Amino acid sequence: MQLQLGLPTVKYCAQQLFLSPNYFGDLIRELTGDSATSHIRSFIMQRAQQLLMSGATISETAESLGFDYPQHFTRQFKKHFGVTPSDFIRK
């Protein structure tokens, strides 16, 4: 399903909770001290770790999380964790 929707946005997450994007962002900042965008990105990367550890390939993981291209997923993963998904899988 995420393949069709793309990466979740603040607007999308707020709509799923029947909140305005601004209110959703305020709640996330109040609860976590992080911006809503940063919190969503962190959640996506944690989910990516789980998928890779369960045996999903990099392409499957990227697709299931809504990334248009595996290369984009790889860049984001490395930016977040400091290692590529391939290196993560090997460890």
mmCIF file of N, CA, C and O in Angstrom:
data_model
loop_
_atom_site.group_PDB
_atom_site.id
_atom_site.type_symbol
_atom_site.label_atom_id
_atom_site.label_comp_id
_atom_site.label_asym_id
_atom_site.label_seq_id
_atom_site.Cartn_x
_atom_site.Cartn_y
_atom_site.Cartn_z
ATOM 1 N N MET A 1 0.820 -1.195 0.000
ATOM 2 C CA MET A 1 0.000 0.000 0.000
ATOM 3 C C MET A 1 0.868 1.265 0.000
ATOM 4 O O MET A 1 0.553 2.218 -0.682
ATOM 5 N N GLN A 2 1.971 1.283 0.780
ATOM 6 C CA GLN A 2 2.817 2.461 0.835
ATOM 7 C C GLN A 2 3.423 2.769 -0.517
ATOM 8 O O GLN A 2 3.698 3.915 -0.822
ATOM 9 N N LEU A 3 3.623 1.742 -1.345
ATOM 10 C CA LEU A 3 4.162 1.975 -2.673
ATOM 11 C C LEU A 3 3.260 2.931 -3.447
ATOM 12 O O LEU A 3 3.734 3.826 -4.130
ATOM 13 N N GLN A 4 1.972 2.770 -3.305
ATOM 14 C CA GLN A 4 1.027 3.641 -4.000
ATOM 15 C C GLN A 4 0.975 5.027 -3.362
ATOM 16 O O GLN A 4 0.806 6.019 -4.046
ATOM 17 N N LEU A 5 1.120 5.097 -2.058
ATOM 18 C CA LEU A 5 1.004 6.367 -1.343
ATOM 19 C C LEU A 5 2.316 7.129 -1.262
ATOM 20 O O LEU A 5 2.319 8.333 -1.047
ATOM 21 N N GLY A 6 3.435 6.433 -1.370
ATOM 22 C CA GLY A 6 4.736 7.065 -1.182
ATOM 23 C C GLY A 6 5.074 7.157 0.296
ATOM 24 O O GLY A 6 4.399 6.571 1.157
ATOM 25 N N LEU A 7 6.116 7.897 0.585
ATOM 26 C CA LEU A 7 6.537 8.065 1.979
ATOM 27 C C LEU A 7 5.481 8.845 2.753
ATOM 28 O O LEU A 7 4.906 9.802 2.235
ATOM 29 N N PRO A 8 5.215 8.443 3.996
ATOM 30 C CA PRO A 8 4.214 9.167 4.781
ATOM 31 C C PRO A 8 4.670 10.595 5.075
ATOM 32 O O PRO A 8 5.826 10.836 5.367
ATOM 33 N N THR A 9 3.740 11.514 4.981
ATOM 34 C CA THR A 9 4.007 12.918 5.266
ATOM 35 C C THR A 9 3.305 13.310 6.566
ATOM 36 O O THR A 9 2.471 12.553 7.079
ATOM 37 N N VAL A 10 3.614 14.486 7.052
ATOM 38 C CA VAL A 10 2.936 15.002 8.236
ATOM 39 C C VAL A 10 1.441 15.108 7.953
ATOM 40 O O VAL A 10 0.611 14.697 8.772
ATOM 41 N N LYS A 11 1.108 15.607 6.777
ATOM 42 C CA LYS A 11 -0.307 15.756 6.405
ATOM 43 C C LYS A 11 -1.017 14.405 6.406
ATOM 44 O O LYS A 11 -2.119 14.275 6.949
ATOM 45 N N TYR A 12 -0.386 13.393 5.807
ATOM 46 C CA TYR A 12 -0.985 12.056 5.752
ATOM 47 C C TYR A 12 -1.202 11.501 7.164
ATOM 48 O O TYR A 12 -2.284 11.008 7.487
ATOM 49 N N CYS A 13 -0.174 11.576 8.001
ATOM 50 C CA CYS A 13 -0.282 11.036 9.366
ATOM 51 C C CYS A 13 -1.357 11.771 10.161
ATOM 52 O O CYS A 13 -2.129 11.142 10.886
ATOM 53 N N ALA A 14 -1.404 13.080 10.013
ATOM 54 C CA ALA A 14 -2.421 13.864 10.720
ATOM 55 C C ALA A 14 -3.820 13.463 10.263
ATOM 56 O O ALA A 14 -4.724 13.292 11.092
ATOM 57 N N GLN A 15 -3.996 13.282 8.957
ATOM 58 C CA GLN A 15 -5.308 12.882 8.438
ATOM 59 C C GLN A 15 -5.737 11.530 8.993
ATOM 60 O O GLN A 15 -6.912 11.330 9.295
ATOM 61 N N GLN A 16 -4.794 10.608 9.127
ATOM 62 C CA GLN A 16 -5.125 9.284 9.647
ATOM 63 C C GLN A 16 -5.598 9.349 11.097
ATOM 64 O O GLN A 16 -6.329 8.479 11.557
ATOM 65 N N LEU A 17 -5.169 10.391 11.801
ATOM 66 C CA LEU A 17 -5.562 10.572 13.202
ATOM 67 C C LEU A 17 -6.667 11.617 13.369
ATOM 68 O O LEU A 17 -7.004 11.987 14.493
ATOM 69 N N PHE A 18 -7.196 12.101 12.241
ATOM 70 C CA PHE A 18 -8.252 13.112 12.236
ATOM 71 C C PHE A 18 -7.828 14.385 12.957
ATOM 72 O O PHE A 18 -8.571 14.963 13.736
ATOM 73 N N LEU A 19 -6.577 14.793 12.700
ATOM 74 C CA LEU A 19 -6.025 16.014 13.281
ATOM 75 C C LEU A 19 -5.558 16.925 12.159
ATOM 76 O O LEU A 19 -5.294 16.477 11.051
ATOM 77 N N SER A 20 -5.423 18.197 12.482
ATOM 78 C CA SER A 20 -4.826 19.103 11.497
ATOM 79 C C SER A 20 -3.314 18.862 11.512
ATOM 80 O O SER A 20 -2.745 18.462 12.540
ATOM 81 N N PRO A 21 -2.643 19.096 10.390
ATOM 82 C CA PRO A 21 -1.182 18.920 10.357
ATOM 83 C C PRO A 21 -0.455 19.768 11.404
ATOM 84 O O PRO A 21 0.499 19.295 12.027
ATOM 85 N N ASN A 22 -0.921 20.992 11.615
ATOM 86 C CA ASN A 22 -0.266 21.857 12.611
ATOM 87 C C ASN A 22 -0.424 21.303 14.021
ATOM 88 O O ASN A 22 0.533 21.292 14.808
ATOM 89 N N TYR A 23 -1.632 20.860 14.352
ATOM 90 C CA TYR A 23 -1.871 20.309 15.686
ATOM 91 C C TYR A 23 -1.079 19.018 15.886
ATOM 92 O O TYR A 23 -0.475 18.806 16.934
ATOM 93 N N PHE A 24 -1.059 18.171 14.864
ATOM 94 C CA PHE A 24 -0.275 16.935 14.919
ATOM 95 C C PHE A 24 1.201 17.258 15.166
ATOM 96 O O PHE A 24 1.843 16.660 16.031
ATOM 97 N N GLY A 25 1.723 18.228 14.415
ATOM 98 C CA GLY A 25 3.120 18.633 14.592
ATOM 99 C C GLY A 25 3.389 19.157 15.991
ATOM 100 O O GLY A 25 4.416 18.842 16.600
ATOM 101 N N ASP A 26 2.457 19.947 16.517
ATOM 102 C CA ASP A 26 2.606 20.477 17.884
ATOM 103 C C ASP A 26 2.608 19.349 18.917
ATOM 104 O O ASP A 26 3.398 19.369 19.870
ATOM 105 N N LEU A 27 1.717 18.375 18.739
ATOM 106 C CA LEU A 27 1.655 17.245 19.677
ATOM 107 C C LEU A 27 2.953 16.435 19.665
ATOM 108 O O LEU A 27 3.480 16.090 20.726
ATOM 109 N N ILE A 28 3.447 16.150 18.468
ATOM 110 C CA ILE A 28 4.687 15.371 18.358
ATOM 111 C C ILE A 28 5.838 16.126 19.013
ATOM 112 O O ILE A 28 6.627 15.549 19.756
ATOM 113 N N ARG A 29 5.935 17.426 18.741
ATOM 114 C CA ARG A 29 7.020 18.217 19.330
ATOM 115 C C ARG A 29 6.913 18.238 20.857
ATOM 116 O O ARG A 29 7.902 18.102 21.558
ATOM 117 N N GLU A 30 5.690 18.366 21.358
ATOM 118 C CA GLU A 30 5.482 18.399 22.809
ATOM 119 C C GLU A 30 5.840 17.060 23.452
ATOM 120 O O GLU A 30 6.452 17.011 24.512
ATOM 121 N N LEU A 31 5.465 15.962 22.792
ATOM 122 C CA LEU A 31 5.691 14.635 23.360
ATOM 123 C C LEU A 31 7.117 14.126 23.186
ATOM 124 O O LEU A 31 7.631 13.413 24.047
ATOM 125 N N THR A 32 7.746 14.463 22.063
ATOM 126 C CA THR A 32 9.061 13.883 21.767
ATOM 127 C C THR A 32 10.192 14.904 21.740
ATOM 128 O O THR A 32 11.357 14.522 21.790
ATOM 129 N N GLY A 33 9.845 16.177 21.609
ATOM 130 C CA GLY A 33 10.875 17.199 21.463
ATOM 131 C C GLY A 33 11.427 17.273 20.048
ATOM 132 O O GLY A 33 12.341 18.030 19.763
ATOM 133 N N ASP A 34 10.878 16.477 19.154
ATOM 134 C CA ASP A 34 11.318 16.392 17.766
ATOM 135 C C ASP A 34 10.243 16.966 16.860
ATOM 136 O O ASP A 34 9.070 17.003 17.231
ATOM 137 N N SER A 35 10.623 17.351 15.658
ATOM 138 C CA SER A 35 9.612 17.785 14.691
ATOM 139 C C SER A 35 8.857 16.549 14.196
ATOM 140 O O SER A 35 9.368 15.423 14.258
ATOM 141 N N ALA A 36 7.666 16.764 13.683
ATOM 142 C CA ALA A 36 6.871 15.644 13.184
ATOM 143 C C ALA A 36 7.583 14.970 12.016
ATOM 144 O O ALA A 36 7.620 13.735 11.935
ATOM 145 N N THR A 37 8.170 15.739 11.129
ATOM 146 C CA THR A 37 8.886 15.182 9.985
ATOM 147 C C THR A 37 10.045 14.302 10.447
ATOM 148 O O THR A 37 10.222 13.188 9.951
ATOM 149 N N SER A 38 10.799 14.781 11.392
ATOM 150 C CA SER A 38 11.930 14.019 11.915
ATOM 151 C C SER A 38 11.464 12.746 12.618
ATOM 152 O O SER A 38 12.068 11.682 12.471
ATOM 153 N N HIS A 39 10.378 12.843 13.336
ATOM 154 C CA HIS A 39 9.837 11.683 14.048
ATOM 155 C C HIS A 39 9.341 10.622 13.061
ATOM 156 O O HIS A 39 9.600 9.428 13.247
ATOM 157 N N ILE A 40 8.671 11.053 12.012
ATOM 158 C CA ILE A 40 8.186 10.122 10.991
ATOM 159 C C ILE A 40 9.368 9.457 10.302
ATOM 160 O O ILE A 40 9.380 8.237 10.101
ATOM 161 N N ARG A 41 10.383 10.237 9.948
ATOM 162 C CA ARG A 41 11.572 9.689 9.291
ATOM 163 C C ARG A 41 12.257 8.658 10.184
ATOM 164 O O ARG A 41 12.673 7.600 9.723
ATOM 165 N N SER A 42 12.353 8.953 11.459
ATOM 166 C CA SER A 42 12.961 8.023 12.405
ATOM 167 C C SER A 42 12.158 6.727 12.490
ATOM 168 O O SER A 42 12.723 5.628 12.510
ATOM 169 N N PHE A 43 10.835 6.848 12.514
ATOM 170 C CA PHE A 43 9.967 5.662 12.551
ATOM 171 C C PHE A 43 10.180 4.805 11.309
ATOM 172 O O PHE A 43 10.274 3.577 11.394
ATOM 173 N N ILE A 44 10.257 5.451 10.153
ATOM 174 C CA ILE A 44 10.459 4.731 8.897
ATOM 175 C C ILE A 44 11.790 3.976 8.926
ATOM 176 O O ILE A 44 11.865 2.814 8.513
ATOM 177 N N MET A 45 12.823 4.607 9.429
ATOM 178 C CA MET A 45 14.134 3.960 9.472
ATOM 179 C C MET A 45 14.151 2.794 10.471
ATOM 180 O O MET A 45 14.779 1.770 10.225
ATOM 181 N N GLN A 46 13.447 2.923 11.576
ATOM 182 C CA GLN A 46 13.349 1.804 12.522
ATOM 183 C C GLN A 46 12.607 0.638 11.886
ATOM 184 O O GLN A 46 12.982 -0.522 12.053
ATOM 185 N N ARG A 47 11.565 0.949 11.141
ATOM 186 C CA ARG A 47 10.813 -0.098 10.432
ATOM 187 C C ARG A 47 11.702 -0.754 9.375
ATOM 188 O O ARG A 47 11.647 -1.967 9.174
ATOM 189 N N ALA A 48 12.532 0.043 8.716
ATOM 190 C CA ALA A 48 13.458 -0.491 7.721
ATOM 191 C C ALA A 48 14.409 -1.496 8.361
ATOM 192 O O ALA A 48 14.655 -2.577 7.799
ATOM 193 N N GLN A 49 14.921 -1.162 9.524
ATOM 194 C CA GLN A 49 15.796 -2.093 10.250
ATOM 195 C C GLN A 49 15.086 -3.416 10.493
ATOM 196 O O GLN A 49 15.652 -4.483 10.276
ATOM 197 N N GLN A 50 13.854 -3.353 10.966
ATOM 198 C CA GLN A 50 13.089 -4.562 11.251
ATOM 199 C C GLN A 50 12.901 -5.406 10.004
ATOM 200 O O GLN A 50 13.055 -6.631 10.044
ATOM 201 N N LEU A 51 12.550 -4.759 8.902
ATOM 202 C CA LEU A 51 12.334 -5.493 7.654
ATOM 203 C C LEU A 51 13.624 -6.156 7.174
ATOM 204 O O LEU A 51 13.610 -7.319 6.759
ATOM 205 N N LEU A 52 14.730 -5.421 7.230
ATOM 206 C CA LEU A 52 16.007 -5.987 6.791
ATOM 207 C C LEU A 52 16.427 -7.147 7.678
ATOM 208 O O LEU A 52 16.934 -8.158 7.194
ATOM 209 N N MET A 53 16.205 -7.030 8.984
ATOM 210 C CA MET A 53 16.571 -8.108 9.908
ATOM 211 C C MET A 53 15.685 -9.331 9.709
ATOM 212 O O MET A 53 16.104 -10.452 10.002
ATOM 213 N N SER A 54 14.478 -9.128 9.192
ATOM 214 C CA SER A 54 13.578 -10.268 8.982
ATOM 215 C C SER A 54 13.829 -10.956 7.639
ATOM 216 O O SER A 54 13.128 -11.906 7.301
ATOM 217 N N GLY A 55 14.815 -10.452 6.884
ATOM 218 C CA GLY A 55 15.184 -11.120 5.645
ATOM 219 C C GLY A 55 14.731 -10.439 4.368
ATOM 220 O O GLY A 55 14.985 -10.947 3.278
ATOM 221 N N ALA A 56 14.065 -9.316 4.477
ATOM 222 C CA ALA A 56 13.647 -8.590 3.273
ATOM 223 C C ALA A 56 14.873 -8.021 2.564
ATOM 224 O O ALA A 56 15.846 -7.645 3.210
ATOM 225 N N THR A 57 14.808 -7.966 1.252
ATOM 226 C CA THR A 57 15.910 -7.377 0.495
ATOM 227 C C THR A 57 15.826 -5.854 0.590
ATOM 228 O O THR A 57 14.810 -5.297 1.039
ATOM 229 N N ILE A 58 16.878 -5.199 0.144
ATOM 230 C CA ILE A 58 16.894 -3.737 0.159
ATOM 231 C C ILE A 58 15.781 -3.202 -0.739
ATOM 232 O O ILE A 58 15.050 -2.289 -0.352
ATOM 233 N N SER A 59 15.621 -3.780 -1.905
ATOM 234 C CA SER A 59 14.566 -3.331 -2.834
ATOM 235 C C SER A 59 13.175 -3.554 -2.245
ATOM 236 O O SER A 59 12.303 -2.682 -2.341
ATOM 237 N N GLU A 60 12.950 -4.716 -1.645
ATOM 238 C CA GLU A 60 11.652 -5.003 -1.022
ATOM 239 C C GLU A 60 11.366 -4.027 0.109
ATOM 240 O O GLU A 60 10.239 -3.538 0.258
ATOM 241 N N THR A 61 12.379 -3.758 0.918
ATOM 242 C CA THR A 61 12.218 -2.834 2.039
ATOM 243 C C THR A 61 11.891 -1.435 1.538
ATOM 244 O O THR A 61 10.950 -0.800 2.021
ATOM 245 N N ALA A 62 12.658 -0.983 0.553
ATOM 246 C CA ALA A 62 12.428 0.351 -0.003
ATOM 247 C C ALA A 62 11.009 0.469 -0.556
ATOM 248 O O ALA A 62 10.300 1.442 -0.285
ATOM 249 N N GLU A 63 10.599 -0.528 -1.302
ATOM 250 C CA GLU A 63 9.271 -0.511 -1.913
ATOM 251 C C GLU A 63 8.169 -0.535 -0.858
ATOM 252 O O GLU A 63 7.208 0.227 -0.937
ATOM 253 N N SER A 64 8.300 -1.388 0.135
ATOM 254 C CA SER A 64 7.242 -1.509 1.138
ATOM 255 C C SER A 64 7.111 -0.265 2.010
ATOM 256 O O SER A 64 6.047 -0.006 2.568
ATOM 257 N N LEU A 65 8.180 0.508 2.117
ATOM 258 C CA LEU A 65 8.127 1.726 2.925
ATOM 259 C C LEU A 65 7.705 2.950 2.119
ATOM 260 O O LEU A 65 7.486 4.016 2.692
ATOM 261 N N GLY A 66 7.602 2.799 0.796
ATOM 262 C CA GLY A 66 7.121 3.902 -0.024
ATOM 263 C C GLY A 66 8.191 4.700 -0.747
ATOM 264 O O GLY A 66 7.893 5.752 -1.304
ATOM 265 N N PHE A 67 9.428 4.228 -0.733
ATOM 266 C CA PHE A 67 10.485 4.917 -1.471
ATOM 267 C C PHE A 67 10.313 4.651 -2.961
ATOM 268 O O PHE A 67 10.011 3.529 -3.367
ATOM 269 N N ASP A 68 10.523 5.675 -3.772
ATOM 270 C CA ASP A 68 10.404 5.519 -5.220
ATOM 271 C C ASP A 68 11.548 4.693 -5.793
ATOM 272 O O ASP A 68 11.361 3.948 -6.745
ATOM 273 N N TYR A 69 12.729 4.841 -5.206
ATOM 274 C CA TYR A 69 13.921 4.163 -5.717
ATOM 275 C C TYR A 69 14.726 3.581 -4.559
ATOM 276 O O TYR A 69 14.883 4.240 -3.522
ATOM 277 N N PRO A 70 15.260 2.362 -4.731
ATOM 278 C CA PRO A 70 16.106 1.784 -3.682
ATOM 279 C C PRO A 70 17.314 2.661 -3.347
ATOM 280 O O PRO A 70 17.747 2.711 -2.193
ATOM 281 N N GLN A 71 17.834 3.390 -4.334
ATOM 282 C CA GLN A 71 18.986 4.259 -4.093
ATOM 283 C C GLN A 71 18.637 5.386 -3.111
ATOM 284 O O GLN A 71 19.464 5.763 -2.271
ATOM 285 N N HIS A 72 17.426 5.908 -3.221
ATOM 286 C CA HIS A 72 16.983 6.949 -2.289
ATOM 287 C C HIS A 72 16.887 6.374 -0.879
ATOM 288 O O HIS A 72 17.296 7.003 0.098
ATOM 289 N N PHE A 73 16.337 5.182 -0.776
ATOM 290 C CA PHE A 73 16.256 4.508 0.522
ATOM 291 C C PHE A 73 17.656 4.306 1.104
ATOM 292 O O PHE A 73 17.900 4.590 2.277
ATOM 293 N N THR A 74 18.585 3.831 0.269
ATOM 294 C CA THR A 74 19.956 3.578 0.732
ATOM 295 C C THR A 74 20.595 4.858 1.266
ATOM 296 O O THR A 74 21.231 4.847 2.324
ATOM 297 N N ARG A 75 20.418 5.969 0.561
ATOM 298 C CA ARG A 75 20.987 7.253 1.018
ATOM 299 C C ARG A 75 20.392 7.668 2.361
ATOM 300 O O ARG A 75 21.105 8.101 3.266
ATOM 301 N N GLN A 76 19.072 7.544 2.488
ATOM 302 C CA GLN A 76 18.414 7.929 3.739
ATOM 303 C C GLN A 76 18.836 7.022 4.894
ATOM 304 O O GLN A 76 19.041 7.482 6.023
ATOM 305 N N PHE A 77 18.949 5.733 4.619
ATOM 306 C CA PHE A 77 19.352 4.772 5.649
ATOM 307 C C PHE A 77 20.758 5.111 6.139
ATOM 308 O O PHE A 77 21.006 5.165 7.347
ATOM 309 N N LYS A 78 21.674 5.356 5.203
ATOM 310 C CA LYS A 78 23.058 5.670 5.575
ATOM 311 C C LYS A 78 23.127 6.993 6.333
ATOM 312 O O LYS A 78 23.870 7.117 7.306
ATOM 313 N N LYS A 79 22.336 7.960 5.906
ATOM 314 C CA LYS A 79 22.308 9.257 6.600
ATOM 315 C C LYS A 79 21.821 9.079 8.038
ATOM 316 O O LYS A 79 22.338 9.701 8.960
ATOM 317 N N HIS A 80 20.852 8.211 8.236
ATOM 318 C CA HIS A 80 20.263 8.008 9.563
ATOM 319 C C HIS A 80 21.141 7.153 10.475
ATOM 320 O O HIS A 80 21.330 7.474 11.644
ATOM 321 N N PHE A 81 21.672 6.038 9.949
ATOM 322 C CA PHE A 81 22.404 5.078 10.776
ATOM 323 C C PHE A 81 23.923 5.120 10.609
ATOM 324 O O PHE A 81 24.640 4.495 11.381
ATOM 325 N N GLY A 82 24.400 5.779 9.551
ATOM 326 C CA GLY A 82 25.841 5.848 9.337
ATOM 327 C C GLY A 82 26.424 4.647 8.615
ATOM 328 O O GLY A 82 27.637 4.569 8.430
ATOM 329 N N VAL A 83 25.585 3.705 8.229
ATOM 330 C CA VAL A 83 26.018 2.539 7.443
ATOM 331 C C VAL A 83 24.983 2.300 6.355
ATOM 332 O O VAL A 83 23.820 2.651 6.502
ATOM 333 N N THR A 84 25.413 1.682 5.272
ATOM 334 C CA THR A 84 24.472 1.351 4.206
ATOM 335 C C THR A 84 23.617 0.155 4.634
ATOM 336 O O THR A 84 24.021 -0.606 5.526
ATOM 337 N N PRO A 85 22.477 -0.032 4.009
ATOM 338 C CA PRO A 85 21.673 -1.211 4.331
ATOM 339 C C PRO A 85 22.444 -2.518 4.090
ATOM 340 O O PRO A 85 22.300 -3.470 4.854
ATOM 341 N N SER A 86 23.276 -2.534 3.042
ATOM 342 C CA SER A 86 24.079 -3.739 2.771
ATOM 343 C C SER A 86 25.012 -4.051 3.934
ATOM 344 O O SER A 86 25.130 -5.209 4.363
ATOM 345 N N ASP A 87 25.692 -3.018 4.451
ATOM 346 C CA ASP A 87 26.584 -3.210 5.601
ATOM 347 C C ASP A 87 25.794 -3.633 6.835
ATOM 348 O O ASP A 87 26.234 -4.461 7.618
ATOM 349 N N PHE A 88 24.615 -3.063 7.007
ATOM 350 C CA PHE A 88 23.767 -3.425 8.137
ATOM 351 C C PHE A 88 23.376 -4.897 8.085
ATOM 352 O O PHE A 88 23.424 -5.600 9.092
ATOM 353 N N ILE A 89 23.019 -5.369 6.895
ATOM 354 C CA ILE A 89 22.610 -6.768 6.726
ATOM 355 C C ILE A 89 23.777 -7.699 7.033
ATOM 356 O O ILE A 89 23.605 -8.745 7.651
ATOM 357 N N ARG A 90 24.978 -7.324 6.604
ATOM 358 C CA ARG A 90 26.162 -8.171 6.814
ATOM 359 C C ARG A 90 26.520 -8.303 8.292
ATOM 360 O O ARG A 90 27.102 -9.305 8.687
ATOM 361 N N LYS A 91 26.213 -7.328 9.098
ATOM 362 C CA LYS A 91 26.606 -7.334 10.520
ATOM 363 C C LYS A 91 25.667 -8.132 11.370
ATOM 364 O O LYS A 91 24.749 -8.662 11.242
#
